[in-house]
Each structure stands twice: as structure tokens, then as C-alpha cells.
CSV table of C-alpha atoms and ligand atoms in Angstrom, one decimal:
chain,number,residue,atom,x,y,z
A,1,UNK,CA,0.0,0.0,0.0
A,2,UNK,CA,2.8,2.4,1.4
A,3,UNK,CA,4.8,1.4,-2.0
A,4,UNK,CA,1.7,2.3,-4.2
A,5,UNK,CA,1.7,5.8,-2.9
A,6,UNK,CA,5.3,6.6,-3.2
A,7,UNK,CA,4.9,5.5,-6.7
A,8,UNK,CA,1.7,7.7,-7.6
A,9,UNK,CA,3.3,10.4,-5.9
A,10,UNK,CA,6.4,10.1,-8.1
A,11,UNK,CA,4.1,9.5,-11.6
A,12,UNK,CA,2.5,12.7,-10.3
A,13,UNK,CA,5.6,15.3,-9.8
A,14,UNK,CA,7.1,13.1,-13.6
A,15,UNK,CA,3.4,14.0,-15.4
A,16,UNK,CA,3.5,17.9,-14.0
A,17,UNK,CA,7.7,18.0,-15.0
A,18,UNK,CA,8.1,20.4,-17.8
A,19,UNK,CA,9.9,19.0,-20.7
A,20,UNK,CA,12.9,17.7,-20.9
A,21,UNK,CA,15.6,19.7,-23.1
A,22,UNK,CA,16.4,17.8,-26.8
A,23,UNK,CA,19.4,17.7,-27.2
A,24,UNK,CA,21.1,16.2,-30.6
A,25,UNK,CA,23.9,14.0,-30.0
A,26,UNK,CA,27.4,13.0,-32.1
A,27,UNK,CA,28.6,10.1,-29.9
A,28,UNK,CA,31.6,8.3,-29.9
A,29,UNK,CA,33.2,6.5,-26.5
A,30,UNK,CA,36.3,8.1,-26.4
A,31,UNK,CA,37.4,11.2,-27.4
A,32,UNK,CA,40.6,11.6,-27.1
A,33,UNK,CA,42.8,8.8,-28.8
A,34,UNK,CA,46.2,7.7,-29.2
A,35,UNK,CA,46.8,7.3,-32.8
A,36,UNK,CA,44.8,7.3,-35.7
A,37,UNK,CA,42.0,4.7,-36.4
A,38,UNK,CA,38.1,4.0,-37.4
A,39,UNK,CA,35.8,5.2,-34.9
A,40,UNK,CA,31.7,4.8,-34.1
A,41,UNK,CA,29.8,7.1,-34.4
A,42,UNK,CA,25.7,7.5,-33.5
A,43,UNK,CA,23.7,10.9,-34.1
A,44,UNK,CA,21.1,10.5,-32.0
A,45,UNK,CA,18.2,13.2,-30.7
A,46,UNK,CA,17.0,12.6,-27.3
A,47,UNK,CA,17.2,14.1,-24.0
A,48,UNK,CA,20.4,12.9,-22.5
A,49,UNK,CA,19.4,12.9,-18.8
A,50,UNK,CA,16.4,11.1,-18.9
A,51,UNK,CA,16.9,9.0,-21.5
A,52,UNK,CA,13.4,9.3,-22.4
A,53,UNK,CA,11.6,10.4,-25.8
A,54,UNK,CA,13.8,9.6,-28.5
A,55,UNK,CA,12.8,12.0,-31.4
A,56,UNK,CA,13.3,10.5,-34.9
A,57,UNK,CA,15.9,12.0,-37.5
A,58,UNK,CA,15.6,12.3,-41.1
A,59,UNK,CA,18.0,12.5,-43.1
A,60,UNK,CA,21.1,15.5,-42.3
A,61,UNK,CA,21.2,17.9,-44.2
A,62,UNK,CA,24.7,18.0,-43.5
A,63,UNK,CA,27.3,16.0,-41.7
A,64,UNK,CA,31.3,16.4,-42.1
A,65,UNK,CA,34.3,16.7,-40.4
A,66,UNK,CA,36.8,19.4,-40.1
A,67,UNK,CA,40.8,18.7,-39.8
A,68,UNK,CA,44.4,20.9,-40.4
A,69,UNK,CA,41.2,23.5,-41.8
A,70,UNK,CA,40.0,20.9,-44.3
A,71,UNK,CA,36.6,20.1,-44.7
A,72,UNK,CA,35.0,16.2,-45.3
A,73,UNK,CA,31.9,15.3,-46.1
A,74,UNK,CA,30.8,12.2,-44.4
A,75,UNK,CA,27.5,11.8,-45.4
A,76,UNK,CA,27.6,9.3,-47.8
A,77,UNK,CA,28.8,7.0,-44.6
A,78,UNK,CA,25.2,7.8,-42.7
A,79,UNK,CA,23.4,4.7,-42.3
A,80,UNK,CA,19.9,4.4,-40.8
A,81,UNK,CA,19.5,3.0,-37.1
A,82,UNK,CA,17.1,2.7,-34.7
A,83,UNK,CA,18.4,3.9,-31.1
A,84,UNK,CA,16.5,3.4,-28.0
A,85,UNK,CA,15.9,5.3,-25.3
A,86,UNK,CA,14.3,4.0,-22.0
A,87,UNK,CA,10.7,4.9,-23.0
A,88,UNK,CA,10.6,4.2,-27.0
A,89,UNK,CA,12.7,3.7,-30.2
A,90,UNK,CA,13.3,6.4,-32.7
A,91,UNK,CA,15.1,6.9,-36.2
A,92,UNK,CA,18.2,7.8,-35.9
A,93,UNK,CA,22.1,7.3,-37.9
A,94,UNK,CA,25.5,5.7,-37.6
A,95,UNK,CA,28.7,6.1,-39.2
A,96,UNK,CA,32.0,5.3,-39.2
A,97,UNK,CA,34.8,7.5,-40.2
A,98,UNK,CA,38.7,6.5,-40.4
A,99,UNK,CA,41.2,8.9,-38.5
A,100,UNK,CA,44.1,9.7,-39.9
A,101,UNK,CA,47.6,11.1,-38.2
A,102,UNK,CA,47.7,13.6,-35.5
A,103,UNK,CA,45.0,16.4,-34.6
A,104,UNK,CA,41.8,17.5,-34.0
A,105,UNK,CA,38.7,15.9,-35.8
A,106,UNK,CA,36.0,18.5,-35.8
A,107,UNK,CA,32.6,16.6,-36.6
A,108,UNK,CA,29.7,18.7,-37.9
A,109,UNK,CA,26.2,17.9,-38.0
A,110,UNK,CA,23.2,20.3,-39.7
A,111,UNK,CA,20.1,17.6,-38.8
A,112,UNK,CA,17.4,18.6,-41.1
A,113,UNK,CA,14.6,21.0,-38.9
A,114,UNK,CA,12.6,18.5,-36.7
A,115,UNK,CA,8.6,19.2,-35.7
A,116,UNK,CA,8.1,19.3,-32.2
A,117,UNK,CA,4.4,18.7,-31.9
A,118,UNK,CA,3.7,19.7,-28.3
A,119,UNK,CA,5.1,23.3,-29.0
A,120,UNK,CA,4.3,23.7,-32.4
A,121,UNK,CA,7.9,24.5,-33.4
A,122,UNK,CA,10.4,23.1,-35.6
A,123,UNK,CA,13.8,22.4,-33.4
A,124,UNK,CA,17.7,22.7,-35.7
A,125,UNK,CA,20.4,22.0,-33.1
A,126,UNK,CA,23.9,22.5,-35.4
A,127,UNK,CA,26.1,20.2,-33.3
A,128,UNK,CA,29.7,19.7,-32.9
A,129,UNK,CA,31.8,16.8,-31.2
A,130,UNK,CA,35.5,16.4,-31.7
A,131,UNK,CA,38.1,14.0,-31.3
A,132,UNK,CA,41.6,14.0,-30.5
A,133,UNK,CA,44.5,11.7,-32.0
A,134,UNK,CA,48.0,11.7,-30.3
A,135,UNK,CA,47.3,15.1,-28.2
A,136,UNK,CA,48.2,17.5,-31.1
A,137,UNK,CA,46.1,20.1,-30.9
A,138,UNK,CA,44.8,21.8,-34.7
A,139,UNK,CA,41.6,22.7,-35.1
A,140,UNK,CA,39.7,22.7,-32.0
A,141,UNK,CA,39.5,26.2,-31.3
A,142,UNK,CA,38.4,27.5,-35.3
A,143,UNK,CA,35.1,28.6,-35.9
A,144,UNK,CA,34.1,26.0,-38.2
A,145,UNK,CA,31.5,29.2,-40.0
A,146,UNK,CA,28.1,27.3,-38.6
A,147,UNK,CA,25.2,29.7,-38.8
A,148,UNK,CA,24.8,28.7,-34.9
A,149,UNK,CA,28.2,27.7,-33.7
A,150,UNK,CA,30.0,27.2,-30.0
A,151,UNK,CA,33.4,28.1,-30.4
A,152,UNK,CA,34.9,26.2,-27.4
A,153,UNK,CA,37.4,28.3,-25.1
A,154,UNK,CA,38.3,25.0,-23.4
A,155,UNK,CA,39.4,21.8,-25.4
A,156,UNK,CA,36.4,19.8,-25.3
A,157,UNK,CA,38.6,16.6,-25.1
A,158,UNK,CA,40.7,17.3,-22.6
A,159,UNK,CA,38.9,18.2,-19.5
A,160,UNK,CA,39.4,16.9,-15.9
A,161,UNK,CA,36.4,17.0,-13.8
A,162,UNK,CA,36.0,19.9,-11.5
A,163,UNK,CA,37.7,22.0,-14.7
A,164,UNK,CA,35.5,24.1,-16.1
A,165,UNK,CA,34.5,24.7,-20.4
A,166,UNK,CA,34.0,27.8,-21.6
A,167,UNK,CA,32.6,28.6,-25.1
A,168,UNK,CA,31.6,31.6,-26.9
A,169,UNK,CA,27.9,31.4,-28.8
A,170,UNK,CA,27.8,32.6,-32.1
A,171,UNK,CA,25.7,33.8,-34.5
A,172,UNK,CA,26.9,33.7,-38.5
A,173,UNK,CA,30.3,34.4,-36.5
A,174,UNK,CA,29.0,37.4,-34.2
A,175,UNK,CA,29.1,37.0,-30.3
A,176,UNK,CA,25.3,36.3,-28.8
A,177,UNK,CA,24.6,38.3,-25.7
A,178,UNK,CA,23.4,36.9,-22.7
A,179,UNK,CA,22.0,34.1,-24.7
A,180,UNK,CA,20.1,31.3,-23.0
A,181,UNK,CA,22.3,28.0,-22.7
A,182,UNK,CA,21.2,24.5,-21.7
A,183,UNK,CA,23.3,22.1,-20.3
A,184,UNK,CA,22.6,18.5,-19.5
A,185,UNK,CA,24.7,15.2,-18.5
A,186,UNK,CA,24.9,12.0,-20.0
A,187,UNK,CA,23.5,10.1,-18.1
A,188,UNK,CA,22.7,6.5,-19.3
A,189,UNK,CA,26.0,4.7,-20.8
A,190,UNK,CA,25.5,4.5,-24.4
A,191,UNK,CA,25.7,0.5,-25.6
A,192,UNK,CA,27.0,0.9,-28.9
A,193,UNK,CA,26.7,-2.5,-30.2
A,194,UNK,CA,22.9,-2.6,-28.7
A,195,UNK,CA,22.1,0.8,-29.9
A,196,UNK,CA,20.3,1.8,-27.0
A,197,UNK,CA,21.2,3.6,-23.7
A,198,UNK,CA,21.5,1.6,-20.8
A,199,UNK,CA,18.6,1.5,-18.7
A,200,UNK,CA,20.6,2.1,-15.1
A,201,UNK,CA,20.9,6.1,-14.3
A,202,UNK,CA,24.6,7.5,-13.2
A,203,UNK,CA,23.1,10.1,-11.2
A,204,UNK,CA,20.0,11.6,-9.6
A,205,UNK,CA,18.6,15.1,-9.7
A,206,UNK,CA,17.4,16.0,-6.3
A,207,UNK,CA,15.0,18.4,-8.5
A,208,UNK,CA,13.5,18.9,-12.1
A,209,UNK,CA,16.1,22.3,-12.5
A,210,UNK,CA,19.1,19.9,-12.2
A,211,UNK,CA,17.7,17.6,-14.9
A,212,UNK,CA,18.2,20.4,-17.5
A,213,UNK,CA,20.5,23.0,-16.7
A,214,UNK,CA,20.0,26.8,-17.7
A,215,UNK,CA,22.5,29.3,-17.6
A,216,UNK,CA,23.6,32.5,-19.3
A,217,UNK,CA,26.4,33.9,-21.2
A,218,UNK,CA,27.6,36.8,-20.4
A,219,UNK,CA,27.7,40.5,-22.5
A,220,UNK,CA,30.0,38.9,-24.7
A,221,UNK,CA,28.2,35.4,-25.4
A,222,UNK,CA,31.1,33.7,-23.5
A,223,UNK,CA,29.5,31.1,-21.0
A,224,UNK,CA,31.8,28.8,-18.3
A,225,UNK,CA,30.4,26.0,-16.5
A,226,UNK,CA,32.1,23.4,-13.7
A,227,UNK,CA,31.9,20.0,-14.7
A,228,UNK,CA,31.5,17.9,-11.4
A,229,UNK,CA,31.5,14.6,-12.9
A,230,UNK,CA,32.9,12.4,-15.2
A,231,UNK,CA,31.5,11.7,-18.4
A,232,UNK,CA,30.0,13.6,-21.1
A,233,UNK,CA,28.0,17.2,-20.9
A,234,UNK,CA,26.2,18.7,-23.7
A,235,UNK,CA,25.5,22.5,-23.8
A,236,UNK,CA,22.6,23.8,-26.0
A,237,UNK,CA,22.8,27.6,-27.2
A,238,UNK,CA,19.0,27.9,-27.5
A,239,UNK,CA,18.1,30.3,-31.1
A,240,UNK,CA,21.4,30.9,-31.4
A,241,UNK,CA,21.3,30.8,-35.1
A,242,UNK,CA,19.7,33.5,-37.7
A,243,UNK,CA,16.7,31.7,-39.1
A,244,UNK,CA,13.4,31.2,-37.5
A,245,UNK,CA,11.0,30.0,-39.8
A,246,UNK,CA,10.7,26.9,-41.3
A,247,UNK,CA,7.6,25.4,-43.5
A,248,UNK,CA,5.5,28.7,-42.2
A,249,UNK,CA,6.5,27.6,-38.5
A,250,UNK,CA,8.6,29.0,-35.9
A,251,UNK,CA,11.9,27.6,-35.7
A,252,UNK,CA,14.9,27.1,-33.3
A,253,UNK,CA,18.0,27.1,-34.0
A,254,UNK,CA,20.1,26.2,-31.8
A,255,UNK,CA,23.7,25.4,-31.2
A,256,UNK,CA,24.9,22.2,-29.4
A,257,UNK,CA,28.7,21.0,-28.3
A,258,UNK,CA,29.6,17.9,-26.3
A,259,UNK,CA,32.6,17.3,-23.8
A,260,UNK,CA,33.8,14.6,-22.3
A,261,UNK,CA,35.3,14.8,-19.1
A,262,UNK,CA,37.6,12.3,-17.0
A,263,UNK,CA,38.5,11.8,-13.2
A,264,UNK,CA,42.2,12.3,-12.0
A,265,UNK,CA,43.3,8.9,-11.2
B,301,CU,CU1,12.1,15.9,-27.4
């Protein structure tokens, strides 16, 4: 009886929860490698925390990779998946991609506008995940010329936890003001071979505000934020980008990096 309770009480405070932030993904395990070899890679567009609603993909309107100021376009190595999440499946891609030499691999994704239903908006998050081969650093700081871009201050590969990131948001290369950043952890171990996250959480949020994350950047669009835990933190510039209309609809454009950080041992 007692049990029942807890657990109508806890449906209760999940059904009231406001929604969880999307948050589009480029995920590989590791980050920062050795030498040069073929990686895994899944695009998937969930909300990281949770776990939960996985939103379906169509095909990207663009997806490359940026080394030593070269651009590669990688999306003729897309191939269809379906991920899933704890509470469904949705469409989403895989690739692999060979890494050659020393530097920094800077992967781009433009997913093509997705409808969000319950708000009646179409959602773009321009995303951007890089990884590291032998520690020589090339390209990780460039503005790779998104529309809606983080330029990370920080390398996003080589982070200890209690560091902190910083990135600037841009717009078509200009600094966004004050704009409106959320940032949520990784929370359920992606099973590559499975393509699914696994269904045991890492952490807990004592409330629905640590769930997602919502900070500010400053005057300047630069934004800095602690990373207390190992593991992987994404950070969503929310219309960062210049367009905001799509198929007669209101659209966001938003800007999305990941970092992966490691514990001192
Ligand atoms: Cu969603």
C-alpha cells in the first residue's frame, strides 16, 4: 500500500515535469585517442538525462568533419539506425569514419529541422563533437563558419572533472549576448553494439532544475560552467542561429557542443 503511494506520488511530480531539453547528439566512447583509427559514431536526438523520448531524425542535411582547416563530407557514410531510449525507439544514424595522423577531428552535423508537436515549433540544433589523436592540438578552437556555432574556449577533449568549459555562442560568426544556454549530463551509458542507452541512471537530480541546466552567457556570449562529474556534458545555445522560420512555423536554431570529461586517477 505504502509502495503504491510513493509511486503515484512520483508519476505525479514526472506528469506535471516540464519538458525535458532535446538535445542532438554526435557520440563516440572516447574522445581523445592515441593514434589514428576508425571510430563509431551514432547521431542520435534525445534528452540525455532522462533517457526518455527519442525523437526520430531524417536525413542530415549536413554531416562532415573538419581537420588541419579541411573540410570532409561524411554523409555518404550515414546509415539508418534505430536507437532506443528508455521509454521508445526512434530513427536515428550511424557512421564510421577513419582517422588519420595527429590532430583535431572536428565533426559537424546540420540535422534537417525537426517538428516538435507539443510546442508547435520546428527544433535545428547545429552540433559539434570532436576527437583528439596523439594530443596534437589543430583545429579545436576554429570557428568551423556554422550559422549557430560554439566556439569552445576549453578543449572539449581534454577536461578533468571539477575543470571548467567555456565557449563563446555565435551567430553567423558574431558573439550572442546573454544568450540562453542549456546544459545537460549524460546520463545512461550508451551501448554501442545494442544501440540503446542503458537503462541504469549515473546520477540523480534532487529536482527537475538539475535535470536540465539553464545558464547565461555573459555580454560577450562567452559562458563557463564546472563540470562535477565524469563523463560527457552537452550545452545547448538555445536560437542561437539567424533563421526562425521553417515550412510557415517557428523555428529554433540552436547550437549544441559535447565534452567529455575524466577523473584524476
Ligand atoms: Cu524531445
Amino acid at each position: 500500500m505504502k509502495k503504491w503511494v510513493v509511486m503515484a506520488a512520483a508519476a505525479a511530480v514526472f506528469m506535471t515535469a516540464p519538458a525535458m531539453a532535446h538535445f542532438q547528439m554526435i557520440y563516440t566512447p572516447e574522445t581523445a585517442l592515441e593514434n589514428g583509427q576508425a571510430i563509431d559514431l551514432k547521431l542520435v536526438f534525445t534528452h540525455p538525462f532522462d533517457a526518455g523520448h527519442t525523437m526520430d531524425m531524417e536525413e542530415p542535411e549536413q554531416f562532415f568533419v573538419v581537420r588541419k582547416q579541411r573540410k570532409k563530407d561524411l554523409k555518404d557514410t550515414l546509415k539508418p539506425i534505430e536507437w532506443t531510449g528508455l521509454e521508445n525507439s526512434g530513427a536515428a544514424y550511424e557512421s564510421t569514419c577513419r582517422l588519420r595522423g595527429m590532430g583535431d577531428n572536428v565533426f559537424c552535423l546540420v540535422p534537417t529541422p525537426y517538428y516538435e508537436e507539443e510546442e508547435d515549433v520546428y527544433i535545428q540544433q547545429i552540433t559539434k563533437m570532436m576527437v583528439n589523436t596523439a594530443g596534437f592540438p589543430t583545429d579545436w578552437d576554429a570557428e568551423i563558419g556554422l550559422p549557430a556555432e560554439i566556439v569552445p574556449l576549453d578543449k572539449p577533449y581534454a577536461l578533468w572533472t571539477g575543470n571548467v568549459f567555456r565557449g563563446v555562442v555565435k551567430r553567423e560568426g558574431k558573439p550572442v549576448p546573454y544568450a540562453e544556454i542549456e546544459v545537460e549530463y549524460l546520463n545512461h551509458e550508451p551501448d554501442m553494439k545494442k544501440n540503446a542507452f542503458a537503462g541504469k541512471a549515473k546520477v540523480r537530480a534532487p529536482q527537475d532544475s538539475f535535470v536540465t541546466m539553464t545558464i547565461k552567457a555573459n555580454a560577450s556570449g562567452e559562458f563557463t560552467y564546472g563540470l562535477p562529474r565524469a563523463g560527457w556534458w552537452g550545452f545547448c545555445a538555445l536560437g542561437a542561429g539567424p533563421a526562425t522560420e521553417h515550412n510557415g512555423r517557428e523555428l529554433s536554431q540552436d547550437a549544441v557542443i559535447w565534452v567529455q570529461a575524466r577523473d584524476m586517477k
